[in-house]
Tab-separated table of C-alpha atoms in Angstrom:
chain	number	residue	atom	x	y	z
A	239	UNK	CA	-127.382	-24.685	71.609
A	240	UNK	CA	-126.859	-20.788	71.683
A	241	UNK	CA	-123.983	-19.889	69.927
A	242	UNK	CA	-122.250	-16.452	70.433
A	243	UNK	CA	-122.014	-13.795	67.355
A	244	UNK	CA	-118.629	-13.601	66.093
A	245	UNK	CA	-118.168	-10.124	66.488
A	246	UNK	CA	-118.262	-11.183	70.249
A	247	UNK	CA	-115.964	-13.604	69.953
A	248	UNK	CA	-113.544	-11.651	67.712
A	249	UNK	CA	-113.828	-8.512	70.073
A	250	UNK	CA	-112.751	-11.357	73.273
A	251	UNK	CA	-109.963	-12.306	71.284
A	252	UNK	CA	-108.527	-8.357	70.322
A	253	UNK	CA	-109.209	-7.498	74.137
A	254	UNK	CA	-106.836	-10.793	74.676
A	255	UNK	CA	-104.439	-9.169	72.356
A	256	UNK	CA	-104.131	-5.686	73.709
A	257	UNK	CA	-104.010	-6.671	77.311
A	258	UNK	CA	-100.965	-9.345	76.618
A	259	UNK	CA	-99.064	-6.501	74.896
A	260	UNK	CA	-100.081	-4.019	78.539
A	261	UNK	CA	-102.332	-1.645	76.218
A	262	UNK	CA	-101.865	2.094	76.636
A	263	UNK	CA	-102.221	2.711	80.045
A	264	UNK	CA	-103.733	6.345	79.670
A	265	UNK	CA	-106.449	5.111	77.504
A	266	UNK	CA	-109.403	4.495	80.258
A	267	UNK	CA	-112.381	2.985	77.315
A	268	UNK	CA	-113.996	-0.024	76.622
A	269	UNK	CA	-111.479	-2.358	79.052
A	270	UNK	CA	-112.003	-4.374	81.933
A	271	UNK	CA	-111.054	-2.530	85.170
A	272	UNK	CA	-110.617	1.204	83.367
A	273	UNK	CA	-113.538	3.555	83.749
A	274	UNK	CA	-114.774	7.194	82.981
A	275	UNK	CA	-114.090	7.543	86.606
A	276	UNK	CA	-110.387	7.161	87.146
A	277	UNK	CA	-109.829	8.968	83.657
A	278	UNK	CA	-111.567	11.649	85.757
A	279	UNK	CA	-109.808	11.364	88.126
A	280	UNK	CA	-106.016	11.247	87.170
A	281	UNK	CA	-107.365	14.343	85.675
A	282	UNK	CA	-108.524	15.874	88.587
A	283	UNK	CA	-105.513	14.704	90.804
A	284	UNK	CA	-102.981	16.736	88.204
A	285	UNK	CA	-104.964	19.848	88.453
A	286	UNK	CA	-105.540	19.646	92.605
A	287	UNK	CA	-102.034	19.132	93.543
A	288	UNK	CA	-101.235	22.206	91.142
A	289	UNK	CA	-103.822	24.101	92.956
A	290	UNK	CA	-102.300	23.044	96.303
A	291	UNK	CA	-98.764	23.934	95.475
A	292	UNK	CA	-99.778	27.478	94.473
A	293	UNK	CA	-99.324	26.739	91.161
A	294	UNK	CA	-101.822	27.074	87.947
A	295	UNK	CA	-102.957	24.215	85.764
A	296	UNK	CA	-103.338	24.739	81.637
A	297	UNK	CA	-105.622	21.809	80.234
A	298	UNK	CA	-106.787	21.673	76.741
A	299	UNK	CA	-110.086	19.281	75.955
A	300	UNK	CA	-109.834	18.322	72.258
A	301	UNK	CA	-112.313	17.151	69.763
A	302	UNK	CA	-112.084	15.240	66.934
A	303	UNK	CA	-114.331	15.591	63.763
A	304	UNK	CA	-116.521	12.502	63.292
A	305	UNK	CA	-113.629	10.609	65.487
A	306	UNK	CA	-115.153	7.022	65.207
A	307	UNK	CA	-115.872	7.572	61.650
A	308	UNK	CA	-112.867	9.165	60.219
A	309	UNK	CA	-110.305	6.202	60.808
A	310	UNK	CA	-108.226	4.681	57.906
A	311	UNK	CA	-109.349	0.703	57.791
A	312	UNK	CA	-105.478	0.044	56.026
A	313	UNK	CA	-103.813	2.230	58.333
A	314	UNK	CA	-105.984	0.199	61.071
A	315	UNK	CA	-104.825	-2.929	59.623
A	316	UNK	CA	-101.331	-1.633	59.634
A	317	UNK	CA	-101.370	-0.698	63.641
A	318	UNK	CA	-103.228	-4.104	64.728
A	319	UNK	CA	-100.370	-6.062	62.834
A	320	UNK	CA	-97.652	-3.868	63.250
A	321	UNK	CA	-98.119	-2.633	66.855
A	322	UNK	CA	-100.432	-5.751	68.249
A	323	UNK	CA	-98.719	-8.707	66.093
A	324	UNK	CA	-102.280	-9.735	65.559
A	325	UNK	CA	-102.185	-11.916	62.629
A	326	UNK	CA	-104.251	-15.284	61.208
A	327	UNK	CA	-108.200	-15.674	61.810
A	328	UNK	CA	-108.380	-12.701	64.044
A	329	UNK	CA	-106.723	-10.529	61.437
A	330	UNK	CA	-108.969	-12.181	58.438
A	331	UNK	CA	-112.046	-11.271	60.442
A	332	UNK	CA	-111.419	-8.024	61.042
A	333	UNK	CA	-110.290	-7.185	57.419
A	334	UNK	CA	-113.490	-8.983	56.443
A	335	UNK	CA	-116.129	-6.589	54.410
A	336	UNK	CA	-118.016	-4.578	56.952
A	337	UNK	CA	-121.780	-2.990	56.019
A	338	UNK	CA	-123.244	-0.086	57.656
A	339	UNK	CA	-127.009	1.491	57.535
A	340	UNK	CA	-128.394	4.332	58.676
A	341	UNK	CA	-131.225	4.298	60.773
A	342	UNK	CA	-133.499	7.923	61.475
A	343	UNK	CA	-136.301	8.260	63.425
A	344	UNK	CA	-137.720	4.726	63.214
A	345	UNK	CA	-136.722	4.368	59.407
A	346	UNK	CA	-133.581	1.985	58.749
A	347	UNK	CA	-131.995	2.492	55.255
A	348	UNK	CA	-130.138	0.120	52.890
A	349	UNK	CA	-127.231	-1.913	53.321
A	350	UNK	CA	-124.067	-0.477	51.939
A	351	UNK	CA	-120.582	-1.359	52.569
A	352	UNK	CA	-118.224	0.640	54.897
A	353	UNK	CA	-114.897	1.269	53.879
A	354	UNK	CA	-113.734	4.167	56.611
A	355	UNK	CA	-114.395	3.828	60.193
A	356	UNK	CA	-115.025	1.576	63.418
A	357	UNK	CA	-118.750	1.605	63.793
A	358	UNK	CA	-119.025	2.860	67.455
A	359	UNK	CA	-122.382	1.282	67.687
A	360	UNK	CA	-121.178	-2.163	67.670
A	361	UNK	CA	-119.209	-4.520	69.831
A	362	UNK	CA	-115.808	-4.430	67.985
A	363	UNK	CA	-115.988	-0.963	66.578
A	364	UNK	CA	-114.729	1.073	69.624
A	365	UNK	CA	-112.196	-1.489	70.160
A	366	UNK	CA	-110.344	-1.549	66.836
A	367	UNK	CA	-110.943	2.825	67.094
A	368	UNK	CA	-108.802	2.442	70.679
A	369	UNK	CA	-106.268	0.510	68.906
A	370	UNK	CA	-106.047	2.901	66.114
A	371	UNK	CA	-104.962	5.803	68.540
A	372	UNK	CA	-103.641	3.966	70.490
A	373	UNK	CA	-99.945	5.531	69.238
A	374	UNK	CA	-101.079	9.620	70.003
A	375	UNK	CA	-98.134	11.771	71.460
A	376	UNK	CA	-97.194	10.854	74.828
A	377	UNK	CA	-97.959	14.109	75.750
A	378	UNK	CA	-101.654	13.740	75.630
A	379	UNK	CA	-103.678	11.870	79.108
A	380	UNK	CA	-105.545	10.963	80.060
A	381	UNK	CA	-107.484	9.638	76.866
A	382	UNK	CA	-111.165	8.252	77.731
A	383	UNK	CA	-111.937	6.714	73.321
A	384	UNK	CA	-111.820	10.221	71.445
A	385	UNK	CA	-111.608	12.791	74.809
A	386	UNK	CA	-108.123	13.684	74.595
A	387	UNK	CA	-106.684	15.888	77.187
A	388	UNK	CA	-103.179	17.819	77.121
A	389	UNK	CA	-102.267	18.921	80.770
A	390	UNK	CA	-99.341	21.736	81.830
A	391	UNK	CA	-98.825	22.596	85.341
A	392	UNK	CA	-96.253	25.841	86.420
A	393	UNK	CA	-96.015	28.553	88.482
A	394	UNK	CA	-95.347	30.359	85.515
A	395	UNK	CA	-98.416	31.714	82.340
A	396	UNK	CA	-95.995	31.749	79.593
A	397	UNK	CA	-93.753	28.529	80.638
A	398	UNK	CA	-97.738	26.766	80.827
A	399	UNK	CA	-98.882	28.348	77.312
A	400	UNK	CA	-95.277	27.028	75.855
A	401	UNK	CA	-96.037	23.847	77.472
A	402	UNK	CA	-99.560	23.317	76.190
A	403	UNK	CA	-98.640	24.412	72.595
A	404	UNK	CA	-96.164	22.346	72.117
A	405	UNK	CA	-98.733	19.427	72.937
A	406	UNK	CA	-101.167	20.875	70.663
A	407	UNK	CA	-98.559	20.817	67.924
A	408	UNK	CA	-97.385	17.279	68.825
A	409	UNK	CA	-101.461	16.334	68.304
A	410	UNK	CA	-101.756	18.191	65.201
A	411	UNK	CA	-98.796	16.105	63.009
A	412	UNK	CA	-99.867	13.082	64.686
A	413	UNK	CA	-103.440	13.562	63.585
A	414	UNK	CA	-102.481	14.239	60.081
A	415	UNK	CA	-100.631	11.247	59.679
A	416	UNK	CA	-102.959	9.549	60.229
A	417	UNK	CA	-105.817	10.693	58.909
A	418	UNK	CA	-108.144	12.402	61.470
A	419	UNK	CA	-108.822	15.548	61.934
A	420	UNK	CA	-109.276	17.948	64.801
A	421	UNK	CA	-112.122	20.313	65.468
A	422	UNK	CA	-110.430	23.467	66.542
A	423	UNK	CA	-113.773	25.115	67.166
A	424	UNK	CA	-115.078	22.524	69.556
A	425	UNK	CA	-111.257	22.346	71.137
A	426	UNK	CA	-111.386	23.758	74.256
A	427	UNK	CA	-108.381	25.264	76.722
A	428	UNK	CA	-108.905	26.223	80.779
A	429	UNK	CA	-106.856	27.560	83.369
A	430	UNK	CA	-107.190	25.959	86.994
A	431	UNK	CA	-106.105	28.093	89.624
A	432	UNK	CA	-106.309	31.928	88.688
A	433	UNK	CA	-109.681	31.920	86.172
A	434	UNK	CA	-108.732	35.690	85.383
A	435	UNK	CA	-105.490	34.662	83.801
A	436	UNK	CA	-105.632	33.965	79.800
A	437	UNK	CA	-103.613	31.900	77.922
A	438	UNK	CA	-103.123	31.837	73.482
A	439	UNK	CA	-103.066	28.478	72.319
A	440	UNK	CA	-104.044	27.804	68.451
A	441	UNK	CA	-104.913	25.078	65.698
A	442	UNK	CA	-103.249	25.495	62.452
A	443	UNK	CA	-103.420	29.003	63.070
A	444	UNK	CA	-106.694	29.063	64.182
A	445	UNK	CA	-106.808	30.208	68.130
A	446	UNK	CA	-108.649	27.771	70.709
A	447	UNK	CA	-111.550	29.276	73.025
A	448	UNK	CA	-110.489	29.407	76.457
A	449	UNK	CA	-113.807	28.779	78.963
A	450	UNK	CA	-114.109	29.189	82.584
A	451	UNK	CA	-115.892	26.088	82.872
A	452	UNK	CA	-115.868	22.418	80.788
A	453	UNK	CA	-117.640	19.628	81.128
A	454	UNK	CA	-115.864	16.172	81.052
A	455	UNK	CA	-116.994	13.178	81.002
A	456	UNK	CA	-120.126	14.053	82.430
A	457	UNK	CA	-118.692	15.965	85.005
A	458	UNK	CA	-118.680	19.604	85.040
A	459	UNK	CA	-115.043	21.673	85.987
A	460	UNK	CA	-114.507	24.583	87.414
A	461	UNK	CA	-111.704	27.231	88.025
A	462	UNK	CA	-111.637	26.147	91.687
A	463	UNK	CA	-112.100	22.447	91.703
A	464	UNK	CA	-114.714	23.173	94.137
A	465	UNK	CA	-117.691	20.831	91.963
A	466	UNK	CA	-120.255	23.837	92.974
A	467	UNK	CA	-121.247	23.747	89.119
A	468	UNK	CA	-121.788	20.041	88.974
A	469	UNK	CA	-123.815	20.058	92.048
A	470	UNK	CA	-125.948	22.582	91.279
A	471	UNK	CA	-126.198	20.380	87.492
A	472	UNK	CA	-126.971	17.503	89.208
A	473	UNK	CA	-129.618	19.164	91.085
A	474	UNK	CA	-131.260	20.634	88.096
A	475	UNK	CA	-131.246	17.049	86.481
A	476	UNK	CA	-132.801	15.639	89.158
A	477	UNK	CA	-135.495	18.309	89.458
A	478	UNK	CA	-136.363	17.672	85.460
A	479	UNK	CA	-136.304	14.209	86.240
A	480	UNK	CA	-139.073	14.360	89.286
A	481	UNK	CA	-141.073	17.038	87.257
A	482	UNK	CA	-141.369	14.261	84.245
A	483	UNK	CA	-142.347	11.798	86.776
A	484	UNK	CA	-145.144	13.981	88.371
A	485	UNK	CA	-146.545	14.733	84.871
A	486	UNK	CA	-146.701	11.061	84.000
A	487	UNK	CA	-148.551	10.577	87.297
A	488	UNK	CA	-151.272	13.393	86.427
C-alpha cells in the first residue's frame, strides 16, 4: 500500500483550515482556484480604469529580504493558533523539529536543524509563509506569496504620493513587528498614465527608485498598459529558445 508523506497530509489539512476561516482574499499563492494570473490581473484592472478616467496610477512593487526565510517559527505558531484556531495534531506537527540542507551544484550538505523560516522548497513551507502574512495592512493588494503591491489612483501627483506613502509606512511597522524586513533597494515605485511625472516615496528614510517599466509576475508593465514590452520579451524568449534547439540539432 502507498502511503502519502505527512507533510502532504498536514499541508491538506492547513489548506482545510484557511479556506473554512475564507483566507485573505488578496493573497493569490499556493490555493486552489487563485493564480499568478488574476493577481495580475486585479492589478492591471486598477491601473486601466485609472488610465481610462484620465487619471494616473502610483504602484509600488516591494521586496522582502530573504522573505521565505526570515519568518519567526513562534510568531508563526502564534498566527496559526491565534488567527486560524488550528490546534491538536495539526498544530503538534507543524511545531515539530524541522531540518534543512543546503544543496550547491550537485553537492548536498549536512543535516542541521531550522529554527527560522518556511522552507519554500517544500510542500508545507509556502503555506505556513502565506499564513504568516497573512495579517499585512489592508492597504497592500494584491499579494501573489512575498510580491506585495501598494496601489493609489488620483487625478492629482501629490494626493497619489500622500496616498502611496502612507501605505509604505503602514508596511514598514507591520514588517517590523513582525520580524521581516524590506529591501528598499529592490522596492520599486511606477507611475501609469503620464511616465514623465515623478513621484518621492521612501523606506526608513531611504528614497525608492521609480522605473518606467517593472516586471511582475512574469509579465512586463509599461507606462501605457499597451504590453509592447512584454511582446517584444516574449519574442526574444522564444527566439533564444529556437536558437538552443537548432544548436542541439547541429
Amino acid at each position: 500500500m502507498w502511503i502519502l508523506p505527512s507533510e502532504y497530509i498536514t499541508s491538506r489539512r492547513l489548506i482545510a483550515a484557511l479556506e473554512d476561516s475564507s483566507f485573505d482574499p488578496v493573497q493569490f499563492a499556493y490555493l486552489q482556484n487563485r493564480s499568478t494570473t488574476q493577481a495580475l490581473l486585479v492589478l492591471v484592472e486598477k491601473i486601466n480604469r485609472a488610465i481610462i478616467e484620465g487619471k494616473q496610477a502610483g504602484v509600488v512593487f516591494f521586496d522582502f529580504a530573504d522573505a521565505f526565510g526570515s519568518v519567526d517559527r513562534k510568531l508563526l505558531l502564534l498566527k496559526l493558533g491565534k488567527d486560524f484556531g488550528i490546534s491538536g495534531k495539526l498544530f503538534l506537527h507543524i511545531l515539530s523539529d524541522r531540518f534543512a540542507r543546503m544543496k550547491v551544484n550537485g553537492l548536498v550538505g549536512d543535516w542541521i536543524q531550522s529554527f527560522l523560516g518556511t522552507s519554500a522548497g517544500t510542500i508545507l513551507g509556502p503555506l505556513l509563509f502565506i499564513s504568516f502574512m497573512h495579517d499585512a495592512p489592508a492597504c497592500i493588494l494584491p499579494k501573489f506569496a512575498d510580491d506585495f503591491v501598494a496601489v493609489s489612483i488620483d487625478s492629482d501627483l501629490k494626493t497619489m504620493s500622500t496616498n502611496l506613502q502612507q501605505s509604505v509606512d503602514q508596511l514598514v511597522v507591520w514588517s517590523q513587528e513582525w520580524g521581516m524586513a524590506l529591501n528598499d533597494s529592490k522596492t520599486k515605485v511606477m507611475v501609469f498614465g503620464d511616465s514623465t511625472d515623478s513621484i518621492d516615496i521612501s523606506i526608513n528614510g531611504n528614497a525608492v527608485e521609480q522605473v518606467d517599466t517593472q516586471k511582475y509576475l512574469g509579465v512586463m508593465l509599461d507606462p501605457q498598459l499597451n504590453f509592447s514590452l512584454q511582446a517584444d520579451f516574449a519574442v526574444s524568449k522564444v527566439k533564444r529558445a529556437a536558437a538552443k534547439v537548432s544548436v542541439s540539432l547541429i
